[in-house]
mmCIF file of C-alpha atoms and ligand atoms in Angstrom:
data_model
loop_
_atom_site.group_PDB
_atom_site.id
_atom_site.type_symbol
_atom_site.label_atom_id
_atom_site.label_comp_id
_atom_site.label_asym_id
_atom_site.label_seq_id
_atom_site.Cartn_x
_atom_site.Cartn_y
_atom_site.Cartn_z
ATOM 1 C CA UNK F 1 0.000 0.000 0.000
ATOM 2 C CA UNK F 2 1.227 3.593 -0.827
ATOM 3 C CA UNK F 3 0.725 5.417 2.445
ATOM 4 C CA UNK F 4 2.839 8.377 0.568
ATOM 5 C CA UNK F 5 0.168 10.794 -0.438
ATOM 6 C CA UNK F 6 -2.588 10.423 2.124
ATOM 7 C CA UNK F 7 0.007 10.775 4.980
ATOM 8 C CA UNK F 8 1.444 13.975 3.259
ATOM 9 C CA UNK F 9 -2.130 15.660 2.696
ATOM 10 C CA UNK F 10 -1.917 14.750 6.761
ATOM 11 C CA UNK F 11 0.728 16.582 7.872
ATOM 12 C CA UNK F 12 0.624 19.186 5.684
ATOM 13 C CA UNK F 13 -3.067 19.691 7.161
ATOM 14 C CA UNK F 14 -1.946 19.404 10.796
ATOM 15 C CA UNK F 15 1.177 21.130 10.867
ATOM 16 C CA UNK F 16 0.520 24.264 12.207
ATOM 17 C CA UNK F 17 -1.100 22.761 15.190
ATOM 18 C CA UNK F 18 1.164 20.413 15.901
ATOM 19 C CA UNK F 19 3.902 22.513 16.074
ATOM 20 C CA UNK F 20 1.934 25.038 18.140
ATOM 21 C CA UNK F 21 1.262 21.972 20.808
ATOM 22 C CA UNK F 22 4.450 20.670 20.476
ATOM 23 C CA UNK F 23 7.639 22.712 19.064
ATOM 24 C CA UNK F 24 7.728 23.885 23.103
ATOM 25 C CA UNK F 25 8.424 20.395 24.682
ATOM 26 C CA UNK F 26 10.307 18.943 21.064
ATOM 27 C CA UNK F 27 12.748 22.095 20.799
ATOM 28 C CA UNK F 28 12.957 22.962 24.875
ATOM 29 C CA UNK F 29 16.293 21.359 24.697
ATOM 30 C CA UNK F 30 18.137 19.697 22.252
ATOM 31 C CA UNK F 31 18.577 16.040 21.727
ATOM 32 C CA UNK F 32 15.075 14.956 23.922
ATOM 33 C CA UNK F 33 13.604 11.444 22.746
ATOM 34 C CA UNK F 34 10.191 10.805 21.884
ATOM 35 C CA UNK F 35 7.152 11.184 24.219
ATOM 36 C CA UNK F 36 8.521 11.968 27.641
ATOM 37 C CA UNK F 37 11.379 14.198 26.208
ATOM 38 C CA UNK F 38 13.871 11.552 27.571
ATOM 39 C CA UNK F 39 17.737 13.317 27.084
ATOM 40 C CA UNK F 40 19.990 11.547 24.962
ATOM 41 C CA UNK F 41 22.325 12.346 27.430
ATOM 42 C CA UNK F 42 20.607 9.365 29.885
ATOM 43 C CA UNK F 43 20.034 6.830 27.353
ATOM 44 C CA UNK F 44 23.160 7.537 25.213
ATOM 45 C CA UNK F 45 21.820 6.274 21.755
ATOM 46 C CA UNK F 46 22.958 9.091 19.194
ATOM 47 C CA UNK F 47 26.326 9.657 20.747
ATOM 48 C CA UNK F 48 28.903 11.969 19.279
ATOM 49 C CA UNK F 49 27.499 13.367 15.944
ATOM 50 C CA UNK F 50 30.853 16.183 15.551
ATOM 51 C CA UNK F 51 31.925 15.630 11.548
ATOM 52 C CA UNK F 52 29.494 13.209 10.728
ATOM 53 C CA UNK F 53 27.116 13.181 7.893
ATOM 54 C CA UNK F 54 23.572 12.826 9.595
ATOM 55 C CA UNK F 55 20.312 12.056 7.800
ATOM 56 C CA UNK F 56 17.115 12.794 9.707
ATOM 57 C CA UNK F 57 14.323 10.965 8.378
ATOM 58 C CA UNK F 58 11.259 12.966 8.881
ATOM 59 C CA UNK F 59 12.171 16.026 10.538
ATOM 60 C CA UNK F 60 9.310 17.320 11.151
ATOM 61 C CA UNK F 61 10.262 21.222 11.888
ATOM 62 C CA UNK F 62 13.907 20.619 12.691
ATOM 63 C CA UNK F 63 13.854 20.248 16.476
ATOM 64 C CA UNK F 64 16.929 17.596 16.304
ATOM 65 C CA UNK F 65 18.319 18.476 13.203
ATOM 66 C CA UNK F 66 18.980 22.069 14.314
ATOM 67 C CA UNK F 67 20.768 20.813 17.347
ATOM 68 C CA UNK F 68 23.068 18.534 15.994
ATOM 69 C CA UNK F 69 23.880 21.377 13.182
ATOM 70 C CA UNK F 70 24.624 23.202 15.812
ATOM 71 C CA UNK F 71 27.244 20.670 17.472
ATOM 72 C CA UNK F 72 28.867 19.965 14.358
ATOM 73 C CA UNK F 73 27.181 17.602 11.977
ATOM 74 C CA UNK F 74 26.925 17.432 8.849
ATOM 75 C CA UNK F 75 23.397 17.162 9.108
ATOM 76 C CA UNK F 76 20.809 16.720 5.959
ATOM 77 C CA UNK F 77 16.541 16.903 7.048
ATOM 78 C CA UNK F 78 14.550 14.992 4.969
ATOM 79 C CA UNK F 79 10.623 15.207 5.126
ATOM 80 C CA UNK F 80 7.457 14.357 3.417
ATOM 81 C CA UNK F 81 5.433 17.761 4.142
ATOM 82 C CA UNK F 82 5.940 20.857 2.804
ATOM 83 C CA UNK F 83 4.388 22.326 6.004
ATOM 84 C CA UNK F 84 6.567 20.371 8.014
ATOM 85 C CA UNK F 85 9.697 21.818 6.010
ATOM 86 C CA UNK F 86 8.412 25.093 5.881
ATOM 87 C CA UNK F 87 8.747 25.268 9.669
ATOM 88 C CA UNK F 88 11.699 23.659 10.078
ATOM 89 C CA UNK F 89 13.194 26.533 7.605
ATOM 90 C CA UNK F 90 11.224 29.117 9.843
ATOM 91 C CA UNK F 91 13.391 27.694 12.828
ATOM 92 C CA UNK F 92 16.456 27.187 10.808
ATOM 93 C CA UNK F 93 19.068 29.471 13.215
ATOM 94 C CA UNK F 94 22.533 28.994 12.433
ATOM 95 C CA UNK F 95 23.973 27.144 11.311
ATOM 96 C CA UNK F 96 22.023 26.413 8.257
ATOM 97 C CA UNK F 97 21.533 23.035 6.913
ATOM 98 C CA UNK F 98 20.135 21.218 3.971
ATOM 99 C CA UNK F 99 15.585 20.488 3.859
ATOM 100 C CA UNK F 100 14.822 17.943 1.475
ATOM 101 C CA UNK F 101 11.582 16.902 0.131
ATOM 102 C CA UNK F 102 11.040 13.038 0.082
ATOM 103 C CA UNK F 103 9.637 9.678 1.407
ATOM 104 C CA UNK F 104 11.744 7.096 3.533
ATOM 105 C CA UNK F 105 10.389 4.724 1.134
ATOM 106 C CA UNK F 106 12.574 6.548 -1.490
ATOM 107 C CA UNK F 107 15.372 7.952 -0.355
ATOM 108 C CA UNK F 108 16.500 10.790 -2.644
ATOM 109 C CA UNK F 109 20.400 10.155 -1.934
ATOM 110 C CA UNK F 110 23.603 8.322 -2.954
ATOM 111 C CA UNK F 111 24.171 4.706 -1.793
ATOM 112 C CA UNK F 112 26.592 4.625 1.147
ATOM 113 C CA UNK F 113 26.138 8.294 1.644
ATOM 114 C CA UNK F 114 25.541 8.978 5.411
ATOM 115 C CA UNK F 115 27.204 7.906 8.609
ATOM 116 C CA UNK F 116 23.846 8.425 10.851
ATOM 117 C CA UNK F 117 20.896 7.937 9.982
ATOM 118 C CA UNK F 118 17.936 8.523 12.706
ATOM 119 C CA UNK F 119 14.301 9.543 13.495
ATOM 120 C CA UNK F 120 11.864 9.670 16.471
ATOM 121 C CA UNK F 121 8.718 9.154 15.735
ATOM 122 C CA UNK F 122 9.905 10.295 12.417
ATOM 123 C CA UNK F 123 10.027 8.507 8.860
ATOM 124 C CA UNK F 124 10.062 4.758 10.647
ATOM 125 C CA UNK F 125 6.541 5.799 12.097
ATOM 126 C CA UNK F 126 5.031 6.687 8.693
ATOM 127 C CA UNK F 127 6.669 4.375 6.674
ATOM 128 C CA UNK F 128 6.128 0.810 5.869
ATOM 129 C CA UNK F 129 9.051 -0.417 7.637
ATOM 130 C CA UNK F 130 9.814 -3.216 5.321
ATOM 131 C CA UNK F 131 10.668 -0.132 2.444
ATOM 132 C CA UNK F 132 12.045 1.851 4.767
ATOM 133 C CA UNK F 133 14.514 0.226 6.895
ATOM 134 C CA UNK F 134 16.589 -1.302 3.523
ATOM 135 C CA UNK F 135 16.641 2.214 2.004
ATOM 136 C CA UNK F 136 18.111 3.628 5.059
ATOM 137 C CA UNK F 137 20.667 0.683 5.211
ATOM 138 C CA UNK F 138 20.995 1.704 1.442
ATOM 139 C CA UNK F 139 22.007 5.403 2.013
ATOM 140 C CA UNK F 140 24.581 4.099 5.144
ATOM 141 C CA UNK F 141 27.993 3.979 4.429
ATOM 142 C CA UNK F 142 29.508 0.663 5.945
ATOM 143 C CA UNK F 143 29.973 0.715 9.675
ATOM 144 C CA UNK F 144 27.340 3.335 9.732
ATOM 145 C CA UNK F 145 24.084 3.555 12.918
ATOM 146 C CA UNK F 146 20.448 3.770 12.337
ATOM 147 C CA UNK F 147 19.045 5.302 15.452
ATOM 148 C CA UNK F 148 15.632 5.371 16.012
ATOM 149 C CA UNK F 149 12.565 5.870 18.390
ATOM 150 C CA UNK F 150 8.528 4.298 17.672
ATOM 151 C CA UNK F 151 6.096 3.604 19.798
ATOM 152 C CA UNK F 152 6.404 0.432 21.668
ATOM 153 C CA UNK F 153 4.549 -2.727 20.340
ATOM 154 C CA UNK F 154 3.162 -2.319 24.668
ATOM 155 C CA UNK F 155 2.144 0.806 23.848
ATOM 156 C CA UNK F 156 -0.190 0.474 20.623
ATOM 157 C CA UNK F 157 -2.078 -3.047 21.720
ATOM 158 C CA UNK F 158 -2.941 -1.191 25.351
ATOM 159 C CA UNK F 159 -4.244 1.412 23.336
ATOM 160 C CA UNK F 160 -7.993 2.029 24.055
ATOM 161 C CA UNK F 161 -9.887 3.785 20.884
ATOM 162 C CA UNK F 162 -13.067 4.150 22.692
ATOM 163 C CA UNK F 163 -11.363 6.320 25.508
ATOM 164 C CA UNK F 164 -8.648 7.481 23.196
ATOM 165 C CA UNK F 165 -5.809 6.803 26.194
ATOM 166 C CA UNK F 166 -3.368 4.031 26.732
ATOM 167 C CA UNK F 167 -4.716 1.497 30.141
ATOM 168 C CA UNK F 168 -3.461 -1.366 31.383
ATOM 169 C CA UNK F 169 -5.321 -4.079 29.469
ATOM 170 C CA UNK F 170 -5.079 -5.341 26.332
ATOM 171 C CA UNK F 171 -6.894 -3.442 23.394
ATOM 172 C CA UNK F 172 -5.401 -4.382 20.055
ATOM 173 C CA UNK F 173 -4.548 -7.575 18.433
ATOM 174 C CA UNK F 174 -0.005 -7.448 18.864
ATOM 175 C CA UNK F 175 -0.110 -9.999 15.866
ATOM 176 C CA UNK F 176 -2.219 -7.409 13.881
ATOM 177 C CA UNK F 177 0.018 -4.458 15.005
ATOM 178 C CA UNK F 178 1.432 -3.300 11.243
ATOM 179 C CA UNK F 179 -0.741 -0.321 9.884
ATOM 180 C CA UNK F 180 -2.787 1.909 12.488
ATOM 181 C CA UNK F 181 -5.396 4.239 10.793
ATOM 182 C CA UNK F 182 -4.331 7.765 11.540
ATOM 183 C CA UNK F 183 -7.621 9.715 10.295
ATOM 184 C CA UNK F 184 -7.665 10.982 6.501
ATOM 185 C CA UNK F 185 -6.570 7.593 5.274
ATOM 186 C CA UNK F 186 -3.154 8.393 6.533
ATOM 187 C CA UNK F 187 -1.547 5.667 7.790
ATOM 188 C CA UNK F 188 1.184 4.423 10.588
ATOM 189 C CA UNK F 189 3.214 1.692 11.017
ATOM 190 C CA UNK F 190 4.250 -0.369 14.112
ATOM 191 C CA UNK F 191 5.472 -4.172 13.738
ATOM 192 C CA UNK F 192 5.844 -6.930 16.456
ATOM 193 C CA UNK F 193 9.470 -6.946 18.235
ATOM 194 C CA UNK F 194 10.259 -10.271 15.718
ATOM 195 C CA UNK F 195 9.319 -8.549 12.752
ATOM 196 C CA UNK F 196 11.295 -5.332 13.402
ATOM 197 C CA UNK F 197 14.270 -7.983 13.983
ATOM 198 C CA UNK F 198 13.666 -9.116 10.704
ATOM 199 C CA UNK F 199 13.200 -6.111 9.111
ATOM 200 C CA UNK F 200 16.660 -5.069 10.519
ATOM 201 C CA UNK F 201 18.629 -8.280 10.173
ATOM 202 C CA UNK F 202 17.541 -8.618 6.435
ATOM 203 C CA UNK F 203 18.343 -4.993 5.641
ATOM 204 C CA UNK F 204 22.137 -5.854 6.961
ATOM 205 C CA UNK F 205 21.763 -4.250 10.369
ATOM 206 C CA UNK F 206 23.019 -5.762 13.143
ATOM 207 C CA UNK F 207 21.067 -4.967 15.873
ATOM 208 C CA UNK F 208 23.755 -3.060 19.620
ATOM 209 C CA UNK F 209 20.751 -2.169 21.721
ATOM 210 C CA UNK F 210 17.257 -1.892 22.230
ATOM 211 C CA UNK F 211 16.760 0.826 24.831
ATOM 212 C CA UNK F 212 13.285 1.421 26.265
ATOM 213 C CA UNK F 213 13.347 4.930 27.867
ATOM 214 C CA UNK F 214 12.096 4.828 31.248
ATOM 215 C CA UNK F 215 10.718 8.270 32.436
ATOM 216 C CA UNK F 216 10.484 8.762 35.914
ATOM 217 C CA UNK F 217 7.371 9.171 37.472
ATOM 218 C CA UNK F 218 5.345 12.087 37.262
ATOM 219 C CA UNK F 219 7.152 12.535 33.835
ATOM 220 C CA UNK F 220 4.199 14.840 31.868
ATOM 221 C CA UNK F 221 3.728 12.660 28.103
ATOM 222 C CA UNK F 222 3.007 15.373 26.133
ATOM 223 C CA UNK F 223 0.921 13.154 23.231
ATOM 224 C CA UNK F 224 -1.073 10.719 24.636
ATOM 225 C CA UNK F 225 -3.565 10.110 27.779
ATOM 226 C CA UNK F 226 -2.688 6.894 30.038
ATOM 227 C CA UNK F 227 -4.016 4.946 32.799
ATOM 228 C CA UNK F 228 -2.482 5.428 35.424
ATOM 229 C CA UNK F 229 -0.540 8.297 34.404
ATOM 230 C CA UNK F 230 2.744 6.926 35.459
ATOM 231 C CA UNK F 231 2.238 4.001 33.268
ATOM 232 C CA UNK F 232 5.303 4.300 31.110
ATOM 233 C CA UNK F 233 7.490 3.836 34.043
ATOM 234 C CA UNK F 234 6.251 0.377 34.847
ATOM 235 C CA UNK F 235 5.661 -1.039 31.005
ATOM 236 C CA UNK F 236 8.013 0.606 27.698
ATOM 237 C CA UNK F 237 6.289 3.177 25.959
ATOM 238 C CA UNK F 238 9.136 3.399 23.430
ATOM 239 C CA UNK F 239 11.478 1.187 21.482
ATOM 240 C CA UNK F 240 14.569 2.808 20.869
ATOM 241 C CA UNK F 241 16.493 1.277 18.154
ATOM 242 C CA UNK F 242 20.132 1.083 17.714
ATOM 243 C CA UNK F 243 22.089 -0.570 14.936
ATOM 244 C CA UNK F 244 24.868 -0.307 12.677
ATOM 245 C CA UNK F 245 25.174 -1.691 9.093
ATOM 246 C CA UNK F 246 27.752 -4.483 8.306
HETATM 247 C C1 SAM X 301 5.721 13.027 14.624
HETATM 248 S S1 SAM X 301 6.598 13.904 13.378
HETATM 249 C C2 SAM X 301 8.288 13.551 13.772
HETATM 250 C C3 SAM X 301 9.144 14.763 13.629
HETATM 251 C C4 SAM X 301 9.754 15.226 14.930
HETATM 252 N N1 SAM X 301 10.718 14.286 15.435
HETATM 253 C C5 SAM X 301 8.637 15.437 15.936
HETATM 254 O O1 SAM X 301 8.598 14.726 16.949
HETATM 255 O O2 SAM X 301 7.804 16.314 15.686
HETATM 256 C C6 SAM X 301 6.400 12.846 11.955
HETATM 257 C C7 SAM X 301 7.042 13.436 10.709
HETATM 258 O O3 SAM X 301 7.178 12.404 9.745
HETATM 259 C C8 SAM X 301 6.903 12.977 8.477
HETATM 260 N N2 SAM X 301 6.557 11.891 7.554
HETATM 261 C C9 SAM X 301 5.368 11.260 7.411
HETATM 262 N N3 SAM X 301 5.461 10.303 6.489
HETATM 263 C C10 SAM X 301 6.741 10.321 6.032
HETATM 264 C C11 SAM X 301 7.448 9.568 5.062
HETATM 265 N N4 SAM X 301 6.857 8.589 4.377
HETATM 266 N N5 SAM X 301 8.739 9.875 4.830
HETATM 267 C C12 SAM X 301 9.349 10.870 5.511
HETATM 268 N N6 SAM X 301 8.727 11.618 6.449
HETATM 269 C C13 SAM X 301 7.438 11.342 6.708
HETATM 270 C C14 SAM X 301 5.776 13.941 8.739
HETATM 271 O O4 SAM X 301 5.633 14.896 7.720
HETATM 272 C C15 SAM X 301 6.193 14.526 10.077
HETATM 273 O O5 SAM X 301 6.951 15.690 9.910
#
């Protein structure tokens, strides 16, 4: 299925807002991961980006691009929306570096072209992961990390849709995980922990860590309603993926 345009029309449509709710936690402080704004300082998964070529895959408006510009990458953003990229350039600072329009599914760049390549809740949210994962292997040089952050498989099957918050029982099939509806036919993608192994391991990625960020209680999540409201520091929220390409 081509997930491409309807997830475009998306975030083109909710852009604005989205940024308005959420540029203040994303860009507080640079480097935060995912839903509880967890510092890559704690969990250590990006690590020392000075000199490197970096691809962001689905920047959104720049929050973590513009911060690892700033620290000395060589750092490329690549999104889908135009509204997306227009506010990332709106944010831009200094130092400048590269927007690109594209899809994860077809990555617009050289093979072996990038020493990083990384996302949170970014391109390997909105893309089938089975296209996107070997064109981001594709685009790594060899030697070269993909780093990123989705939702955890725990996350999505506690997810209630009647009460539209995550509980503590069991509310979607994990076997029938793949593509969540997203409104406006746009579509997102989660996969079971043995299929994103898979994924990986066929794409040539061997898999260092899987880090699930812990926040500590009374940690705000700035997307989603849960029950109890503490709940992702007793089950994994987020799957935090680190690997490197042989
Ligand atoms: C939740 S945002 C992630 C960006 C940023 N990290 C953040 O938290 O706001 C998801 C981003 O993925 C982009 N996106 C959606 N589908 C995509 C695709 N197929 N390829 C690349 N980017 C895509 C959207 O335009 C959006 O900017």
């Amino acid at each position: 299925m081509d997930s491409i345009p309807a997830n475009r029309r998306l975030w083109n449509r909710i852009s604005s807002a989205y940024q308005r709710e959420h540029d203040p936690q994303i860009g507080a402080t640079p480097r935060l991961w995912g839903m509880y704004s967890i510092p890559d300082a704690h969990v250590q998964a990006l690590g020392d980006v000075t000199g490197k070529r970096v691809l962001e895959l689905g920047c959104g408006a720049g929050q973590w691009s513009r911060a690892l510009a700033a620290e000395g990458a060589d750092v490329v953003g690549l999104d889908l929306s135009e509204a997306q990229l227009a506010a990332a350039k709106a944010s831009m600072g200094t130092p400048c570096y590269p927007l690109v329009q594209g899809a994860a599914e077809h990555l617009p760049f050289a093979d072996d072209s990038f020493d990083l390549v990384f996302c949170d809740f970014g391109g390997l949210s909105w893309a089938p992961p089975h296209r996107a994962v070997p064109q981001a292997a594709r685009v790594l040089r060899r030697g070269g990390r993909l780093v990123f952050n989705v939702a955890s498989p725990w996350f999505e099957t506690c997810y209630d849709e009647a009460t539209a918050r995550v509980t503590t029982t069991l509310h979607q099939d994990y076997f029938g995980l793949h593509t969540i509806a997203e409104g406006d036919d746009a579509t997102s993608y989660q996969l079971t922990y043995g299929d994103w192994i898979r994924v990986l391991r066929a794409a040539d990625l061997i898999i260092d860590d899987l880090i699930e960020p812990r926040p500590d209680p009374g940690t705000r999540n700035g997307y989603n309603e849960t029950d109890p409201p503490d709940w992702a520091h007793h089950w994994p929220a987020e799957a935090l993926w680190v690997t490197h390409k042989t």
